[in-house]
JSON list of C-alpha atoms in Angstrom, two decimals:
[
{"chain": "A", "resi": 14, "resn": "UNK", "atom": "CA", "xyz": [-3.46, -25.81, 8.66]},
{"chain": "A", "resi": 15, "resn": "UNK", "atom": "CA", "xyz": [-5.44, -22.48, 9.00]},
{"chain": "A", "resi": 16, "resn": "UNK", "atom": "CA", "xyz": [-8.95, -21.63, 8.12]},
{"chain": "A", "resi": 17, "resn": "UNK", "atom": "CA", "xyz": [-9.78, -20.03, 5.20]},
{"chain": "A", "resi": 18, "resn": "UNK", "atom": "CA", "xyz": [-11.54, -17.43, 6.32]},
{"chain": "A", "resi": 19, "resn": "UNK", "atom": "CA", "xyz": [-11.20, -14.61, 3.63]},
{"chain": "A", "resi": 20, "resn": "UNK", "atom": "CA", "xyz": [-8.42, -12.51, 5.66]},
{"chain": "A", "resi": 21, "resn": "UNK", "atom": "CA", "xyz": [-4.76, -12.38, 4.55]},
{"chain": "A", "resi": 22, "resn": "UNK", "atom": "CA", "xyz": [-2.36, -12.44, 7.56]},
{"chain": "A", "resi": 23, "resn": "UNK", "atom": "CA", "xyz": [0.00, -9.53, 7.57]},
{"chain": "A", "resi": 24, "resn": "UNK", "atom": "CA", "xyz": [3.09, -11.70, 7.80]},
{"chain": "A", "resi": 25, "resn": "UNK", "atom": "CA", "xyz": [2.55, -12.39, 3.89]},
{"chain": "A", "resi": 26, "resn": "UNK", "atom": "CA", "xyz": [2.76, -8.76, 3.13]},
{"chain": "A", "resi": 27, "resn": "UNK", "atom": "CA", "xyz": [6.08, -8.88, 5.06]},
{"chain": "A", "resi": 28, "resn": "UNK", "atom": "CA", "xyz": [7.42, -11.88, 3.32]},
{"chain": "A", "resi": 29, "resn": "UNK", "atom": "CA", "xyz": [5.83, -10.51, -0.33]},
{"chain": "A", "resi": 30, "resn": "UNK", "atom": "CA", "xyz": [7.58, -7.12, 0.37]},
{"chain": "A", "resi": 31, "resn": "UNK", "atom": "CA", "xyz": [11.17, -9.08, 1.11]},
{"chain": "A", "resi": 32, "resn": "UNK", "atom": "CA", "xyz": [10.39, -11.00, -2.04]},
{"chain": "A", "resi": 33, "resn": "UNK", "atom": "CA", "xyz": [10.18, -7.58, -4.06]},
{"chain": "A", "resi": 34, "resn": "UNK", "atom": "CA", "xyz": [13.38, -6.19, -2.70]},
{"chain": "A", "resi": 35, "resn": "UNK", "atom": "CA", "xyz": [15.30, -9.36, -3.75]},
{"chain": "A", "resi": 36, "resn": "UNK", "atom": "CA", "xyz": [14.17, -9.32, -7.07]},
{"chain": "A", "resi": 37, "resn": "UNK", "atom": "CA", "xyz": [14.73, -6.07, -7.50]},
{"chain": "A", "resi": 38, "resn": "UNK", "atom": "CA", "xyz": [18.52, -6.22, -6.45]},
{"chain": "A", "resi": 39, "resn": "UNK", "atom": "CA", "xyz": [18.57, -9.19, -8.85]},
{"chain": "A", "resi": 40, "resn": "UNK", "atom": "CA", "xyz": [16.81, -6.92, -11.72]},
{"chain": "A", "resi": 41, "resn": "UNK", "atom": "CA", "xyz": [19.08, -3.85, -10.68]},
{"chain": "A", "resi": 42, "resn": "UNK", "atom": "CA", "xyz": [22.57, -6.18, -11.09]},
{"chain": "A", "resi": 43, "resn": "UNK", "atom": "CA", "xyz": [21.54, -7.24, -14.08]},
{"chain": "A", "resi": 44, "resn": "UNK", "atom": "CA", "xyz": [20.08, -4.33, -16.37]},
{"chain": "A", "resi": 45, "resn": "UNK", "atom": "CA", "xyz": [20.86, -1.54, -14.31]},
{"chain": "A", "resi": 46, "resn": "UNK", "atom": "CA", "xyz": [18.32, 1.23, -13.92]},
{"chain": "A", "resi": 47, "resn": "UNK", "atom": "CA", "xyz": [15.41, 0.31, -15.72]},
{"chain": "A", "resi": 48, "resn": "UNK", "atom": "CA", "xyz": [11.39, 0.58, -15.30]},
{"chain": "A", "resi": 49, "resn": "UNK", "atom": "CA", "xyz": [10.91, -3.06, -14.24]},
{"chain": "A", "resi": 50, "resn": "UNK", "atom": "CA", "xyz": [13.53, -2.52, -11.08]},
{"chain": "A", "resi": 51, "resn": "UNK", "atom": "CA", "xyz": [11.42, 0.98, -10.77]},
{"chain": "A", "resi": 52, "resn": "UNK", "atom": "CA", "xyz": [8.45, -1.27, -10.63]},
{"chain": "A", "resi": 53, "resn": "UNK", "atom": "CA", "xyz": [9.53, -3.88, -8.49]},
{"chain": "A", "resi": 54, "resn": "UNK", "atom": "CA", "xyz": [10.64, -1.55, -6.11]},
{"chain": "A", "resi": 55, "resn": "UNK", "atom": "CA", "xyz": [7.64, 0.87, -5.81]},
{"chain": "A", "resi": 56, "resn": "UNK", "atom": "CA", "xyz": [5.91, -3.02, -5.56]},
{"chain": "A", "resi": 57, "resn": "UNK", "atom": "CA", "xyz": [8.09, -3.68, -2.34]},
{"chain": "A", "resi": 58, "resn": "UNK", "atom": "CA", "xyz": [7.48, -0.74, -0.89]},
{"chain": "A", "resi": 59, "resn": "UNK", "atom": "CA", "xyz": [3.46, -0.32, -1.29]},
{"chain": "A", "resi": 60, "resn": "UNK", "atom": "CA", "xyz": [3.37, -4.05, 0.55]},
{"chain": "A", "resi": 61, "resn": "UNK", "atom": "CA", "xyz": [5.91, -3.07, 3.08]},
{"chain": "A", "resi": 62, "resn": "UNK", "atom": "CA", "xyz": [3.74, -0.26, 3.86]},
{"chain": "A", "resi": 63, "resn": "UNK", "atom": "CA", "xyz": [0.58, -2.42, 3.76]},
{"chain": "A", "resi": 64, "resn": "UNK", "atom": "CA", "xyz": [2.27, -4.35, 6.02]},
{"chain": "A", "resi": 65, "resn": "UNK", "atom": "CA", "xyz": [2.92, -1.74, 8.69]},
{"chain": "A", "resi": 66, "resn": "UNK", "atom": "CA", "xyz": [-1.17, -0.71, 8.13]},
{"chain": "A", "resi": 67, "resn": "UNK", "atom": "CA", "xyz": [-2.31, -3.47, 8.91]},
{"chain": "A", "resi": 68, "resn": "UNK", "atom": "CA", "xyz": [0.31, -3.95, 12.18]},
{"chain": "A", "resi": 69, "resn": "UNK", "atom": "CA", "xyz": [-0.77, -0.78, 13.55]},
{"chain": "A", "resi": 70, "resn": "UNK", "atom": "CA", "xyz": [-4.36, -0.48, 12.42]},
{"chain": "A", "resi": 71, "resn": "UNK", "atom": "CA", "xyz": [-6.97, 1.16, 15.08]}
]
C-alpha cells in the first residue's frame, strides 16, 4: 500500500476522466442531449486535461 502523503497520482485523473466518458455515453443513450451528459462531459474532459498537466508539468 502507498503512503499517504497528500499528492494524488496522475493515473487517477486518467482513470476518473475514462469514468466520465462512460457515463456520459450511458447518460447520452438514455436521455439524449441533455445538461447532465453536457456536464459529465465537460467533467471528463477538465480531468483528462488535468491529467496531461500534471504528465507534462515543468
Amino acid at each position: 500500500m502507498g503512503t499517504v502523503d497528500g499528492e494524488i497520482p496522475a493515473v487517477w485523473f486518467l482513470i476518473t476522466s475514462f469514468g466520465f466518458i462512460i457515463l456520459s455515453y450511458i447518460q447520452f443513450k438514455n436521455h439524449g442531449k441533455s445538461i447532465e451528459t453536457i456536464f459529465l462531459s465537460i467533467l471528463a474532459t477538465v480531468f483528462f486535461l488535468s491529467y496531461f498537466v500534471l504528465i507534462f508539468k515543468a
